[in-house]
Amino acid sequence: AVLLAWLAAANPSALKISRQSLPRFILLGFVLAATMFTYFYAISKIQVAAAILLQYQSPVLVAAYALAFSGERHSTSTLLAIAGSGLGCYLAVGAYTLDLLSLNKAGIIGGLSAAAFLACYTLLSESALRRYKPWTVLFYASLFSAVACNLLPTPLEGLTRSYDATQWFWILFISIAGTAVSLGLYNKGLRMIRSTHASVTATLQPISAAVIAFLFLDEIMGPWQVVGVALVVASIILLQLGREKR
């Protein structure tokens, strides 16, 4: 609703799409809903660190799709960056402390499904961004994602509950800053760089969470977690240097 009000006031033309594009946006919205559902399902079954690690294997899937179906040839620096960011996430979230083979199988499937849906969202968004602006793509993806979520049992259940002022603050903060702004900026990035590069760069998200928790929540970062943070940052720098050389 906030995004709709902003676009209607600031740029009404951004709300216009063709009828031919409607099925694509419906699919994009359902994929976004599936991404969130499978991720939260994974968290409900396995540790958060493991769920994050599994979801952020999506750059591998994006790169594989680009190679197999788009004819995109990956440079050595891109392949090293994909491997480095994956290993960096593994270290940064502390997944080395987990017995991954003993994790709940349904949770593992949920995490891998989240990675697959996130890769699909990236590729579908990249396609839509060839014709529409980032905020247009985000609005319709969010709209149909909300529709998809309310097709589940007890539709609109969240709107029937009462919340205090603090809860409303965090609901709005997560909805605006954590979802609308972050996905909007991700779409803008997708429009400027290829999907493979954008998905690797997005692995900064769990890294940022770890650093913020260390700085403001007094959480301790072990030596290997620091190495993981440095590895992800180095991987993203390597991607950028590879682009500049071309």
Tab-separated table of C-alpha atoms in Angstrom:
chain	number	residue	atom	x	y	z
A	1	ALA	CA	0.000	0.000	0.000
A	2	VAL	CA	2.865	2.383	0.820
A	3	LEU	CA	4.571	1.598	-2.484
A	4	LEU	CA	1.291	2.073	-4.374
A	5	ALA	CA	0.710	5.467	-2.740
A	6	TRP	CA	4.273	6.570	-3.483
A	7	LEU	CA	4.169	5.519	-7.139
A	8	ALA	CA	0.691	7.000	-7.650
A	9	ALA	CA	1.887	10.343	-6.297
A	10	ALA	CA	5.403	10.469	-7.720
A	11	ASN	CA	5.192	8.557	-11.002
A	12	PRO	CA	1.714	7.281	-12.008
A	13	SER	CA	3.004	6.027	-15.357
A	14	ALA	CA	5.103	3.455	-13.483
A	15	LEU	CA	1.883	1.617	-12.596
A	16	LYS	CA	1.029	0.933	-16.239
A	17	ILE	CA	1.782	-2.495	-17.678
A	18	SER	CA	0.512	-4.294	-20.763
A	19	ARG	CA	-1.982	-7.151	-20.640
A	20	GLN	CA	0.620	-9.393	-22.237
A	21	SER	CA	2.921	-8.793	-19.251
A	22	LEU	CA	0.298	-9.659	-16.643
A	23	PRO	CA	0.912	-13.460	-16.585
A	24	ARG	CA	4.650	-12.835	-16.171
A	25	PHE	CA	4.046	-10.566	-13.174
A	26	ILE	CA	1.599	-13.049	-11.637
A	27	LEU	CA	4.255	-15.754	-11.936
A	28	LEU	CA	6.880	-13.414	-10.472
A	29	GLY	CA	4.644	-12.672	-7.489
A	30	PHE	CA	3.961	-16.338	-6.802
A	31	VAL	CA	7.686	-17.095	-7.043
A	32	LEU	CA	8.438	-14.307	-4.542
A	33	ALA	CA	5.827	-15.743	-2.153
A	34	ALA	CA	7.312	-19.222	-2.578
A	35	THR	CA	10.797	-17.858	-1.851
A	36	MET	CA	9.667	-16.406	1.471
A	37	PHE	CA	7.530	-19.411	2.412
A	38	THR	CA	10.250	-22.003	1.778
A	39	TYR	CA	12.854	-19.898	3.598
A	40	PHE	CA	10.699	-19.490	6.704
A	41	TYR	CA	9.738	-23.158	6.510
A	42	ALA	CA	13.437	-24.066	6.491
A	43	ILE	CA	14.017	-21.850	9.542
A	44	SER	CA	11.198	-23.657	11.356
A	45	LYS	CA	12.930	-27.005	10.785
A	46	ILE	CA	16.673	-26.271	10.953
A	47	GLN	CA	19.012	-23.661	12.408
A	48	VAL	CA	18.878	-20.171	10.936
A	49	ALA	CA	22.552	-20.376	9.918
A	50	ALA	CA	21.901	-23.516	7.875
A	51	ALA	CA	18.813	-21.996	6.227
A	52	ILE	CA	20.762	-18.864	5.258
A	53	LEU	CA	23.618	-20.965	3.908
A	54	LEU	CA	21.270	-23.051	1.754
A	55	GLN	CA	19.296	-20.087	0.403
A	56	TYR	CA	22.423	-18.216	-0.591
A	57	GLN	CA	23.516	-20.985	-2.905
A	58	SER	CA	21.194	-19.303	-5.414
A	59	PRO	CA	24.103	-17.619	-7.291
A	60	VAL	CA	25.270	-21.086	-8.347
A	61	LEU	CA	21.826	-21.822	-9.814
A	62	VAL	CA	21.636	-18.428	-11.535
A	63	ALA	CA	25.083	-18.928	-13.056
A	64	ALA	CA	24.215	-22.465	-14.198
A	65	TYR	CA	21.012	-21.234	-15.863
A	66	ALA	CA	22.836	-18.367	-17.579
A	67	LEU	CA	25.450	-20.782	-18.894
A	68	ALA	CA	22.995	-23.472	-20.032
A	69	PHE	CA	20.167	-21.392	-21.487
A	70	SER	CA	21.440	-17.862	-22.113
A	71	GLY	CA	24.816	-18.733	-23.565
A	72	GLU	CA	26.519	-16.525	-20.991
A	73	ARG	CA	30.170	-17.431	-20.606
A	74	HIS	CA	31.527	-16.936	-17.119
A	75	SER	CA	35.023	-15.574	-16.662
A	76	THR	CA	37.466	-17.099	-14.202
A	77	SER	CA	36.941	-14.139	-11.871
A	78	THR	CA	33.168	-14.719	-11.875
A	79	LEU	CA	33.539	-18.419	-11.059
A	80	LEU	CA	36.022	-17.629	-8.287
A	81	ALA	CA	33.651	-14.996	-6.910
A	82	ILE	CA	30.743	-17.478	-6.847
A	83	ALA	CA	32.855	-20.052	-5.016
A	84	GLY	CA	34.310	-17.430	-2.677
A	85	SER	CA	30.951	-15.940	-1.746
A	86	GLY	CA	29.490	-19.391	-1.051
A	87	LEU	CA	32.414	-20.364	1.169
A	88	GLY	CA	32.336	-16.936	2.804
A	89	CYS	CA	28.651	-17.329	3.711
A	90	TYR	CA	29.402	-20.782	5.115
A	91	LEU	CA	32.041	-19.326	7.418
A	92	ALA	CA	30.278	-16.050	8.251
A	93	VAL	CA	27.046	-17.656	9.481
A	94	GLY	CA	29.001	-20.178	11.532
A	95	ALA	CA	27.737	-23.175	9.572
A	96	TYR	CA	31.016	-24.987	10.310
A	97	THR	CA	29.666	-25.581	13.837
A	98	LEU	CA	26.701	-27.543	12.465
A	99	ASP	CA	26.458	-31.214	11.598
A	100	LEU	CA	24.882	-30.551	8.214
A	101	LEU	CA	24.343	-34.233	7.415
A	102	SER	CA	22.208	-34.715	10.527
A	103	LEU	CA	19.869	-31.792	9.849
A	104	ASN	CA	16.135	-32.283	9.361
A	105	LYS	CA	15.643	-33.444	5.759
A	106	ALA	CA	12.460	-31.410	5.282
A	107	GLY	CA	14.366	-28.327	6.434
A	108	ILE	CA	17.180	-29.017	3.967
A	109	ILE	CA	14.658	-29.417	1.147
A	110	GLY	CA	13.022	-26.157	2.238
A	111	GLY	CA	16.352	-24.325	2.210
A	112	LEU	CA	17.335	-25.671	-1.201
A	113	SER	CA	13.864	-24.820	-2.511
A	114	ALA	CA	14.335	-21.277	-1.213
A	115	ALA	CA	17.592	-21.076	-3.177
A	116	ALA	CA	15.848	-22.317	-6.327
A	117	PHE	CA	12.947	-19.882	-5.968
A	118	LEU	CA	15.321	-16.985	-5.232
A	119	ALA	CA	17.226	-17.842	-8.411
A	120	CYS	CA	13.926	-17.935	-10.345
A	121	TYR	CA	12.912	-14.572	-8.882
A	122	THR	CA	16.249	-13.092	-9.967
A	123	LEU	CA	15.971	-14.403	-13.524
A	124	LEU	CA	12.295	-13.464	-13.957
A	125	SER	CA	12.957	-9.984	-12.561
A	126	GLU	CA	15.905	-9.532	-14.902
A	127	SER	CA	13.632	-10.370	-17.838
A	128	ALA	CA	10.886	-7.963	-16.687
A	129	LEU	CA	13.429	-5.187	-16.130
A	130	ARG	CA	14.254	-5.137	-19.828
A	131	ARG	CA	10.871	-3.456	-20.340
A	132	TYR	CA	9.790	-1.971	-17.000
A	133	LYS	CA	11.329	0.178	-14.286
A	134	PRO	CA	12.618	-1.463	-11.074
A	135	TRP	CA	9.856	-0.051	-8.867
A	136	THR	CA	7.166	-1.166	-11.325
A	137	VAL	CA	8.511	-4.710	-11.240
A	138	LEU	CA	8.681	-4.604	-7.451
A	139	PHE	CA	5.128	-3.286	-7.066
A	140	TYR	CA	3.500	-5.975	-9.185
A	141	ALA	CA	5.708	-8.718	-7.745
A	142	SER	CA	4.698	-7.622	-4.231
A	143	LEU	CA	1.027	-7.290	-5.211
A	144	PHE	CA	0.729	-10.799	-6.594
A	145	SER	CA	2.923	-12.171	-3.816
A	146	ALA	CA	0.374	-10.811	-1.322
A	147	VAL	CA	-2.419	-12.425	-3.348
A	148	ALA	CA	-0.561	-15.745	-3.317
A	149	CYS	CA	-0.022	-15.596	0.452
A	150	ASN	CA	-3.727	-15.003	1.019
A	151	LEU	CA	-4.715	-18.026	-1.038
A	152	LEU	CA	-3.430	-20.109	1.854
A	153	PRO	CA	-5.726	-21.094	4.752
A	154	THR	CA	-7.085	-18.227	6.893
A	155	PRO	CA	-6.674	-15.455	4.281
A	156	LEU	CA	-6.091	-11.936	5.633
A	157	GLU	CA	-5.649	-13.422	9.112
A	158	GLY	CA	-2.905	-10.925	9.916
A	159	LEU	CA	-5.284	-8.001	9.392
A	160	THR	CA	-7.732	-9.306	11.973
A	161	ARG	CA	-5.223	-9.246	14.825
A	162	SER	CA	-4.573	-6.291	17.118
A	163	TYR	CA	-1.062	-4.864	17.441
A	164	ASP	CA	0.436	-2.294	19.783
A	165	ALA	CA	2.463	0.714	18.606
A	166	THR	CA	5.815	-1.062	18.912
A	167	GLN	CA	4.625	-4.026	16.885
A	168	TRP	CA	3.225	-1.721	14.189
A	169	PHE	CA	6.573	0.078	14.046
A	170	TRP	CA	8.462	-3.145	13.397
A	171	ILE	CA	5.848	-4.406	10.929
A	172	LEU	CA	6.152	-1.185	8.926
A	173	PHE	CA	9.939	-1.092	9.271
A	174	ILE	CA	10.346	-4.650	7.999
A	175	SER	CA	7.779	-4.091	5.231
A	176	ILE	CA	9.320	-0.849	3.993
A	177	ALA	CA	13.043	-0.980	4.787
A	178	GLY	CA	13.517	-4.727	4.954
A	179	THR	CA	11.374	-5.672	1.968
A	180	ALA	CA	10.308	-2.842	-0.364
A	181	VAL	CA	13.522	-0.803	-0.265
A	182	SER	CA	15.871	-3.792	-0.302
A	183	LEU	CA	14.069	-5.552	-3.173
A	184	GLY	CA	13.721	-2.270	-5.059
A	185	LEU	CA	17.460	-1.651	-4.830
A	186	TYR	CA	18.112	-5.269	-5.810
A	187	ASN	CA	15.994	-4.710	-8.921
A	188	LYS	CA	17.951	-1.555	-9.741
A	189	GLY	CA	21.144	-3.562	-9.406
A	190	LEU	CA	19.769	-6.277	-11.682
A	191	ARG	CA	19.076	-3.651	-14.312
A	192	MET	CA	22.671	-2.414	-14.244
A	193	ILE	CA	24.599	-5.685	-13.916
A	194	ARG	CA	23.923	-9.270	-14.973
A	195	SER	CA	21.867	-11.584	-12.796
A	196	THR	CA	24.897	-13.699	-11.896
A	197	HIS	CA	26.799	-10.675	-10.597
A	198	ALA	CA	23.759	-9.281	-8.790
A	199	SER	CA	23.042	-12.564	-6.993
A	200	VAL	CA	26.664	-12.865	-5.854
A	201	THR	CA	26.653	-9.264	-4.630
A	202	ALA	CA	23.446	-9.987	-2.688
A	203	THR	CA	25.372	-12.442	-0.504
A	204	LEU	CA	26.419	-9.315	1.383
A	205	GLN	CA	23.011	-9.504	3.101
A	206	PRO	CA	23.885	-12.207	5.662
A	207	ILE	CA	27.333	-10.647	6.006
A	208	SER	CA	25.777	-7.280	6.840
A	209	ALA	CA	23.495	-8.986	9.365
A	210	ALA	CA	26.484	-10.605	11.074
A	211	VAL	CA	28.410	-7.312	11.236
A	212	ILE	CA	25.385	-5.364	12.547
A	213	ALA	CA	24.782	-8.018	15.206
A	214	PHE	CA	28.438	-7.745	16.228
A	215	LEU	CA	28.410	-3.935	16.389
A	216	PHE	CA	25.024	-3.296	17.981
A	217	LEU	CA	23.797	-6.510	19.605
A	218	ASP	CA	27.035	-7.556	21.326
A	219	GLU	CA	27.178	-10.830	19.427
A	220	ILE	CA	30.622	-12.368	19.188
A	221	MET	CA	32.261	-13.082	15.835
A	222	GLY	CA	34.761	-15.905	15.821
A	223	PRO	CA	37.955	-15.803	13.730
A	224	TRP	CA	36.461	-17.988	10.989
A	225	GLN	CA	33.404	-15.744	10.775
A	226	VAL	CA	35.674	-12.741	10.244
A	227	VAL	CA	37.449	-14.693	7.501
A	228	GLY	CA	34.057	-15.426	5.934
A	229	VAL	CA	33.089	-11.744	5.930
A	230	ALA	CA	36.407	-10.831	4.318
A	231	LEU	CA	36.008	-13.591	1.727
A	232	VAL	CA	32.563	-12.394	0.604
A	233	VAL	CA	33.758	-8.786	0.370
A	234	ALA	CA	36.839	-9.913	-1.582
A	235	SER	CA	34.629	-11.949	-3.943
A	236	ILE	CA	32.470	-8.920	-4.717
A	237	ILE	CA	35.548	-6.755	-5.298
A	238	LEU	CA	36.874	-9.463	-7.632
A	239	LEU	CA	33.612	-9.349	-9.597
A	240	GLN	CA	33.885	-5.588	-9.994
A	241	LEU	CA	37.521	-5.762	-11.075
A	242	GLY	CA	36.580	-8.412	-13.644
A	243	ARG	CA	33.872	-6.130	-15.081
A	244	GLU	CA	36.260	-3.182	-15.304
A	245	LYS	CA	38.861	-5.235	-17.179
A	246	ARG	CA	36.252	-6.122	-19.827
